[in-house]
Amino acid sequence: MKDFTSDRFRDLTLLHASEKRYPKSPGEAKLETFENLYPDRDYIIEFDCPEYTSLCPVTGQPDFGHLAIRYVPDKRGIESKSLKLYRDRFDNADLCLEEAVNRILDAVVEACAPRRAEVTGRFFPRGGIAINVKATFGGGIDE
């Protein structure tokens, strides 16, 4: 039987209700992780983020999109509030959509060293063209 009462969440700082030191940019943001109780098993964790925004670095116009972050954890998992705060830091960042998707994938891989991961961005049309970007680590995730 797994021990669910351990102090495996002791390193999470952003989850505390009194925490107010939120990062100002994606570069300052940090994904927090927790111990995976099932490292001997492959399973998929998916974060569905339908409210992504950033700014086009050329025009300064907002880009809106829907992100899906999927990964197969190894020893660590991503804590969801830290992901929300990380994603929110993109709101006023000047980033190409391809850069944003790859940067998020890099942050996930750096934070929790998953077995496999993918980030998909489906960005709403601007000028009549929608852009979809998918970046993978360790091979795609098939179901």
Tab-separated table of C-alpha atoms in Angstrom:
chain	number	residue	atom	x	y	z
A	1	MET	CA	0.000	0.000	0.000
A	2	LYS	CA	1.308	3.449	-0.917
A	3	ASP	CA	1.868	6.026	1.824
A	4	PHE	CA	-0.276	9.038	0.877
A	5	THR	CA	0.383	10.869	4.156
A	6	SER	CA	4.116	11.409	3.682
A	7	ASP	CA	5.652	14.844	3.414
A	8	ARG	CA	6.139	14.508	-0.369
A	9	PHE	CA	4.532	17.942	-0.874
A	10	ARG	CA	6.851	19.817	1.516
A	11	ASP	CA	8.764	21.536	-1.309
A	12	LEU	CA	5.653	23.062	-2.910
A	13	THR	CA	5.704	26.794	-2.175
A	14	LEU	CA	3.142	28.208	-4.621
A	15	LEU	CA	0.277	26.044	-3.362
A	16	HIS	CA	0.101	27.767	0.030
A	17	ALA	CA	-2.883	30.122	0.285
A	18	SER	CA	-0.737	32.920	1.710
A	19	GLU	CA	1.822	32.837	-1.129
A	20	LYS	CA	1.799	36.125	-3.082
A	21	ARG	CA	5.245	36.189	-4.730
A	22	TYR	CA	4.100	35.310	-8.204
A	23	PRO	CA	6.574	35.486	-11.100
A	24	LYS	CA	6.366	38.423	-13.510
A	25	SER	CA	7.544	36.679	-16.696
A	26	PRO	CA	7.960	33.165	-18.118
A	27	GLY	CA	11.690	33.411	-17.420
A	28	GLU	CA	11.029	33.955	-13.702
A	29	ALA	CA	8.313	31.301	-13.426
A	30	LYS	CA	9.094	27.887	-12.008
A	31	LEU	CA	7.194	24.647	-12.337
A	32	GLU	CA	7.010	22.850	-9.025
A	33	THR	CA	6.933	19.072	-8.791
A	34	PHE	CA	5.971	16.327	-6.389
A	35	GLU	CA	6.971	12.691	-5.982
A	36	ASN	CA	5.259	10.202	-8.304
A	37	LEU	CA	3.995	7.317	-6.191
A	38	TYR	CA	3.800	5.029	-9.248
A	39	PRO	CA	7.157	5.377	-11.038
A	40	ASP	CA	7.064	1.730	-12.124
A	41	ARG	CA	3.908	2.306	-14.208
A	42	ASP	CA	3.337	4.207	-17.439
A	43	TYR	CA	0.336	6.516	-17.280
A	44	ILE	CA	-0.497	9.789	-18.992
A	45	ILE	CA	-1.140	13.094	-17.259
A	46	GLU	CA	-2.823	15.745	-19.386
A	47	PHE	CA	-3.284	19.411	-18.605
A	48	ASP	CA	-5.928	21.113	-20.739
A	49	CYS	CA	-5.324	24.871	-20.915
A	50	PRO	CA	-8.020	26.574	-23.044
A	51	GLU	CA	-7.080	30.153	-22.113
A	52	TYR	CA	-3.546	30.696	-23.433
A	53	THR	CA	-2.565	34.209	-24.505
A	54	SER	CA	0.647	35.934	-25.515
A	55	LEU	CA	1.670	38.825	-27.748
A	56	CYS	CA	2.989	38.620	-31.295
A	57	PRO	CA	6.578	39.919	-31.154
A	58	VAL	CA	6.178	41.636	-34.547
A	59	THR	CA	2.739	43.266	-34.375
A	60	GLY	CA	2.125	43.362	-30.618
A	61	GLN	CA	-1.330	41.890	-31.233
A	62	PRO	CA	-2.610	39.246	-28.837
A	63	ASP	CA	-2.535	35.592	-29.790
A	64	PHE	CA	-5.143	33.309	-28.230
A	65	GLY	CA	-5.005	29.558	-28.107
A	66	HIS	CA	-5.661	26.244	-26.457
A	67	LEU	CA	-2.734	24.258	-25.035
A	68	ALA	CA	-2.630	20.565	-24.214
A	69	ILE	CA	0.311	19.389	-22.132
A	70	ARG	CA	0.651	15.613	-21.908
A	71	TYR	CA	3.393	13.597	-20.269
A	72	VAL	CA	4.267	10.198	-18.881
A	73	PRO	CA	5.867	10.895	-15.496
A	74	ASP	CA	8.928	9.154	-14.189
A	75	LYS	CA	9.903	10.070	-10.630
A	76	ARG	CA	8.196	13.504	-10.442
A	77	GLY	CA	4.870	15.084	-11.424
A	78	ILE	CA	3.986	18.715	-12.199
A	79	GLU	CA	1.916	20.566	-9.590
A	80	SER	CA	-1.047	22.216	-11.360
A	81	LYS	CA	-1.084	25.621	-9.603
A	82	SER	CA	2.535	26.207	-10.526
A	83	LEU	CA	1.623	25.329	-14.135
A	84	LYS	CA	-1.250	27.818	-14.066
A	85	LEU	CA	1.026	30.567	-12.776
A	86	TYR	CA	3.693	29.626	-15.332
A	87	ARG	CA	1.155	29.722	-18.180
A	88	ASP	CA	-0.262	33.059	-16.965
A	89	ARG	CA	3.183	34.663	-17.280
A	90	PHE	CA	2.918	34.345	-21.068
A	91	ASP	CA	0.015	36.844	-21.176
A	92	ASN	CA	2.209	39.876	-21.849
A	93	ALA	CA	5.240	38.090	-23.255
A	94	ASP	CA	6.357	38.743	-26.837
A	95	LEU	CA	6.670	35.222	-28.250
A	96	CYS	CA	6.154	33.481	-31.553
A	97	LEU	CA	3.677	30.637	-31.135
A	98	GLU	CA	6.259	28.006	-32.092
A	99	GLU	CA	8.637	29.422	-29.486
A	100	ALA	CA	5.954	29.349	-26.789
A	101	VAL	CA	5.092	25.678	-27.366
A	102	ASN	CA	8.746	24.615	-27.383
A	103	ARG	CA	9.558	26.734	-24.345
A	104	ILE	CA	6.723	25.142	-22.368
A	105	LEU	CA	7.874	21.659	-23.393
A	106	ASP	CA	11.432	22.506	-22.293
A	107	ALA	CA	10.123	23.714	-18.910
A	108	VAL	CA	8.127	20.498	-18.363
A	109	VAL	CA	11.111	18.321	-19.282
A	110	GLU	CA	13.477	20.331	-17.085
A	111	ALA	CA	11.100	20.297	-14.114
A	112	CYS	CA	10.101	16.634	-13.944
A	113	ALA	CA	12.249	14.652	-16.416
A	114	PRO	CA	9.290	12.697	-17.832
A	115	ARG	CA	9.628	9.537	-19.889
A	116	ARG	CA	7.753	11.202	-22.740
A	117	ALA	CA	6.043	14.555	-23.160
A	118	GLU	CA	4.256	16.630	-25.735
A	119	VAL	CA	2.812	20.110	-25.877
A	120	THR	CA	0.228	20.990	-28.498
A	121	GLY	CA	-0.931	24.526	-29.172
A	122	ARG	CA	-4.015	25.218	-31.262
A	123	PHE	CA	-4.037	28.937	-31.877
A	124	PHE	CA	-7.087	30.850	-33.024
A	125	PRO	CA	-7.095	32.355	-36.508
A	126	ARG	CA	-5.689	35.779	-37.118
A	127	GLY	CA	-5.885	37.001	-40.692
A	128	GLY	CA	-7.892	33.900	-41.574
A	129	ILE	CA	-5.146	31.402	-40.676
A	130	ALA	CA	-5.053	29.202	-37.594
A	131	ILE	CA	-1.700	27.849	-36.443
A	132	ASN	CA	-1.242	24.491	-34.711
A	133	VAL	CA	2.100	23.558	-33.181
A	134	LYS	CA	3.138	20.272	-31.543
A	135	ALA	CA	6.494	19.604	-29.877
A	136	THR	CA	7.516	16.259	-28.410
A	137	PHE	CA	10.167	14.830	-26.104
A	138	GLY	CA	11.078	11.143	-25.956
A	139	GLY	CA	8.683	10.335	-28.780
A	140	GLY	CA	5.018	11.162	-29.043
A	141	ILE	CA	2.362	9.891	-26.695
A	142	ASP	CA	0.018	7.446	-28.376
A	143	GLU	CA	-3.027	5.987	-26.715
